[in-house]
Short mmCIF file of C-alpha atoms in Angstrom, two decimals:
data_model
loop_
_atom_site.label_atom_id
_atom_site.label_comp_id
_atom_site.label_asym_id
_atom_site.label_seq_id
_atom_site.Cartn_x
_atom_site.Cartn_y
_atom_site.Cartn_z
CA UNK I 238 -128.29 140.64 12.64
CA UNK I 239 -125.68 142.76 14.35
CA UNK I 240 -125.80 140.56 17.44
CA UNK I 241 -125.04 137.44 15.38
CA UNK I 242 -122.25 139.23 13.51
CA UNK I 243 -120.60 140.34 16.77
CA UNK I 244 -120.88 136.85 18.21
CA UNK I 245 -119.15 135.35 15.17
CA UNK I 246 -116.59 138.17 14.95
CA UNK I 247 -115.37 137.61 18.52
CA UNK I 248 -115.62 133.82 18.46
CA UNK I 249 -112.32 132.05 19.05
CA UNK I 250 -112.19 129.08 16.73
CA UNK I 251 -112.36 125.80 18.59
CA UNK I 252 -113.30 123.18 16.02
CA UNK I 253 -109.84 121.61 16.08
CA UNK I 254 -109.80 121.75 19.89
CA UNK I 255 -113.11 119.89 20.18
CA UNK I 256 -112.30 117.39 17.43
CA UNK I 257 -108.75 116.06 17.36
CA UNK I 258 -107.37 113.69 14.73
CA UNK I 259 -108.70 110.58 16.48
CA UNK I 260 -112.15 112.16 16.79
CA UNK I 261 -112.15 112.98 13.08
CA UNK I 262 -111.26 109.35 12.31
CA UNK I 263 -114.09 108.19 14.59
CA UNK I 264 -116.51 110.48 12.74
CA UNK I 265 -115.31 109.14 9.37
CA UNK I 266 -115.85 105.56 10.60
CA UNK I 267 -119.33 106.47 11.84
CA UNK I 268 -120.17 107.89 8.40
CA UNK I 269 -118.81 104.79 6.68
CA UNK I 270 -120.90 102.56 8.95
CA UNK I 271 -124.05 104.69 8.51
CA UNK I 272 -123.74 104.53 4.71
CA UNK I 273 -123.51 100.73 4.53
CA UNK I 274 -126.17 98.85 2.61
CA UNK I 275 -127.85 101.76 0.82
CA UNK I 276 -127.08 104.56 -1.64
CA UNK I 277 -127.47 107.43 0.83
CA UNK I 278 -124.45 109.72 1.24
CA UNK I 279 -123.62 111.72 4.37
CA UNK I 280 -121.30 114.74 4.49
CA UNK I 281 -120.38 116.17 7.90
CA UNK I 282 -119.30 119.81 8.18
CA UNK I 283 -118.14 121.27 11.49
CA UNK I 284 -117.72 125.03 11.47
CA UNK I 285 -116.43 127.14 14.31
CA UNK I 286 -118.28 130.23 13.13
CA UNK I 287 -119.88 131.68 10.03
CA UNK I 288 -117.41 133.91 8.17
CA UNK I 289 -117.83 137.51 9.36
CA UNK I 290 -118.52 138.66 5.82
CA UNK I 291 -121.66 136.48 5.87
CA UNK I 292 -122.68 136.38 9.54
CA UNK I 293 -124.72 139.60 9.45
CA UNK I 294 -127.10 138.34 6.77
CA UNK I 295 -126.84 134.58 7.14
CA UNK I 296 -128.01 132.24 9.89
CA UNK I 297 -126.89 128.64 10.44
CA UNK I 298 -129.64 127.23 8.18
CA UNK I 299 -128.70 129.46 5.25
CA UNK I 300 -125.02 128.67 5.78
CA UNK I 301 -125.77 124.93 5.76
CA UNK I 302 -127.72 125.31 2.52
CA UNK I 303 -124.83 127.27 1.00
CA UNK I 304 -122.33 124.56 1.96
CA UNK I 305 -124.69 121.85 0.68
CA UNK I 306 -124.47 123.51 -2.74
CA UNK I 307 -120.78 124.50 -2.65
CA UNK I 308 -119.59 121.05 -1.55
CA UNK I 309 -121.69 119.26 -4.16
CA UNK I 310 -123.70 117.23 -1.66
CA UNK I 311 -126.66 117.73 -4.00
CA UNK I 312 -124.73 116.14 -6.86
CA UNK I 313 -124.94 112.46 -5.91
CA UNK I 314 -126.09 110.08 -8.61
CA UNK I 315 -129.43 109.27 -6.98
CA UNK I 316 -129.97 112.64 -5.25
CA UNK I 317 -129.31 110.91 -1.96
CA UNK I 318 -127.00 113.42 -0.24
CA UNK I 319 -127.41 114.58 3.35
CA UNK I 320 -125.38 117.40 4.89
CA UNK I 321 -124.97 117.36 8.66
CA UNK I 322 -123.83 120.86 9.65
CA UNK I 323 -122.64 121.81 13.12
CA UNK I 324 -122.00 125.46 14.02
CA UNK I 325 -120.04 125.57 17.26
CA UNK I 326 -120.37 129.32 17.84
CA UNK I 327 -124.17 129.21 17.86
CA UNK I 328 -124.44 125.60 19.03
CA UNK I 329 -126.74 124.93 16.10
CA UNK I 330 -127.18 121.77 14.10
CA UNK I 331 -128.73 121.74 10.65
CA UNK I 332 -129.50 118.87 8.30
CA UNK I 333 -129.96 119.63 4.61
CA UNK I 334 -131.32 116.78 2.48
CA UNK I 335 -131.27 116.27 -1.25
CA UNK I 336 -134.40 116.33 -3.40
CA UNK I 337 -134.45 112.53 -3.61
CA UNK I 338 -135.25 112.41 0.11
CA UNK I 339 -137.47 115.48 0.53
CA UNK I 340 -140.71 113.88 -0.68
CA UNK I 341 -140.07 110.55 1.01
CA UNK I 342 -139.25 111.74 4.52
CA UNK I 343 -140.81 114.13 6.99
CA UNK I 344 -139.10 117.31 8.14
CA UNK I 345 -139.91 116.41 11.74
CA UNK I 346 -137.61 113.37 11.61
CA UNK I 347 -134.63 115.55 10.69
CA UNK I 348 -135.58 118.22 13.25
CA UNK I 349 -135.69 115.62 16.02
CA UNK I 350 -132.20 114.42 15.14
CA UNK I 351 -130.97 118.02 15.31
CA UNK I 352 -132.67 118.60 18.67
CA UNK I 353 -131.11 115.50 20.22
CA UNK I 354 -127.69 116.58 18.96
CA UNK I 355 -128.10 120.10 20.35
CA UNK I 356 -129.01 118.60 23.73
CA UNK I 357 -125.83 116.49 23.72
CA UNK I 358 -123.75 119.48 22.65
CA UNK I 359 -125.11 121.42 25.62
CA UNK I 360 -123.88 118.54 27.80
CA UNK I 361 -120.38 119.00 26.26
CA UNK I 362 -120.65 115.63 24.49
CA UNK I 363 -119.47 116.94 21.12
CA UNK I 364 -118.13 113.72 19.61
CA UNK I 365 -121.02 111.61 20.85
CA UNK I 366 -123.53 114.14 19.51
CA UNK I 367 -122.07 113.91 16.02
CA UNK I 368 -121.67 110.13 16.05
CA UNK I 369 -125.24 109.63 17.30
CA UNK I 370 -126.56 112.10 14.72
CA UNK I 371 -124.74 110.25 11.95
CA UNK I 372 -126.10 106.94 13.20
CA UNK I 373 -129.66 108.28 13.24
CA UNK I 374 -129.29 109.73 9.74
CA UNK I 375 -128.01 106.34 8.60
CA UNK I 376 -131.08 104.67 10.11
CA UNK I 377 -133.40 107.03 8.23
CA UNK I 378 -131.52 106.36 4.98
CA UNK I 379 -131.56 102.63 5.71
CA UNK I 380 -135.33 102.74 6.13
CA UNK I 381 -135.88 104.74 2.94
CA UNK I 382 -133.49 103.08 0.49
CA UNK I 383 -133.48 99.52 -0.81
CA UNK I 384 -130.67 97.48 0.70
CA UNK I 385 -127.94 96.76 -1.79
CA UNK I 386 -124.23 96.19 -1.27
CA UNK I 387 -123.63 96.41 -5.03
CA UNK I 388 -124.66 100.08 -5.16
CA UNK I 389 -122.55 101.00 -2.15
CA UNK I 390 -120.06 103.31 -3.86
CA UNK I 391 -118.76 106.26 -1.89
CA UNK I 392 -119.55 109.52 -3.71
CA UNK I 393 -118.72 111.91 -0.86
CA UNK I 394 -115.74 111.80 1.52
CA UNK I 395 -116.42 110.21 4.90
CA UNK I 396 -114.02 112.53 6.71
CA UNK I 397 -115.63 115.56 8.33
CA UNK I 398 -114.88 118.94 6.82
CA UNK I 399 -113.73 121.31 9.54
CA UNK I 400 -113.96 125.02 8.80
CA UNK I 401 -112.32 127.73 10.94
#
């Protein structure tokens, strides 16, 4: 929509302001901890705003799905990838899960995680929102997958990807 495009066009990027180097390390450690004991893989993407060339036709959900594909989150060995996408401009959180999880989990579980994160973001608790979201995703993966330290290889980077 035009309104969304204007919002993203005039947005002043703040991803690096909200998440300094220490915060990014904390997020990476939270991902590492959440991935322990199972084959689930979590990729965190924090984006200031959707690129203006895409903002008119694309909402946060479509952007998250695009990044899920572009970043290869879908390409884990056991189809166990989860993308946690945060759009700062719209204050939206999206979780995109791989096909290995779709039939085994309920959409409502992922929506509730997103809602809790959005609430914390509204309270200006950006780092805590992401760390808690990662922890909750890890708990869902822990419940779904068989516990095994032997299969605990890291297929996706733990560090968050920060875009504009």
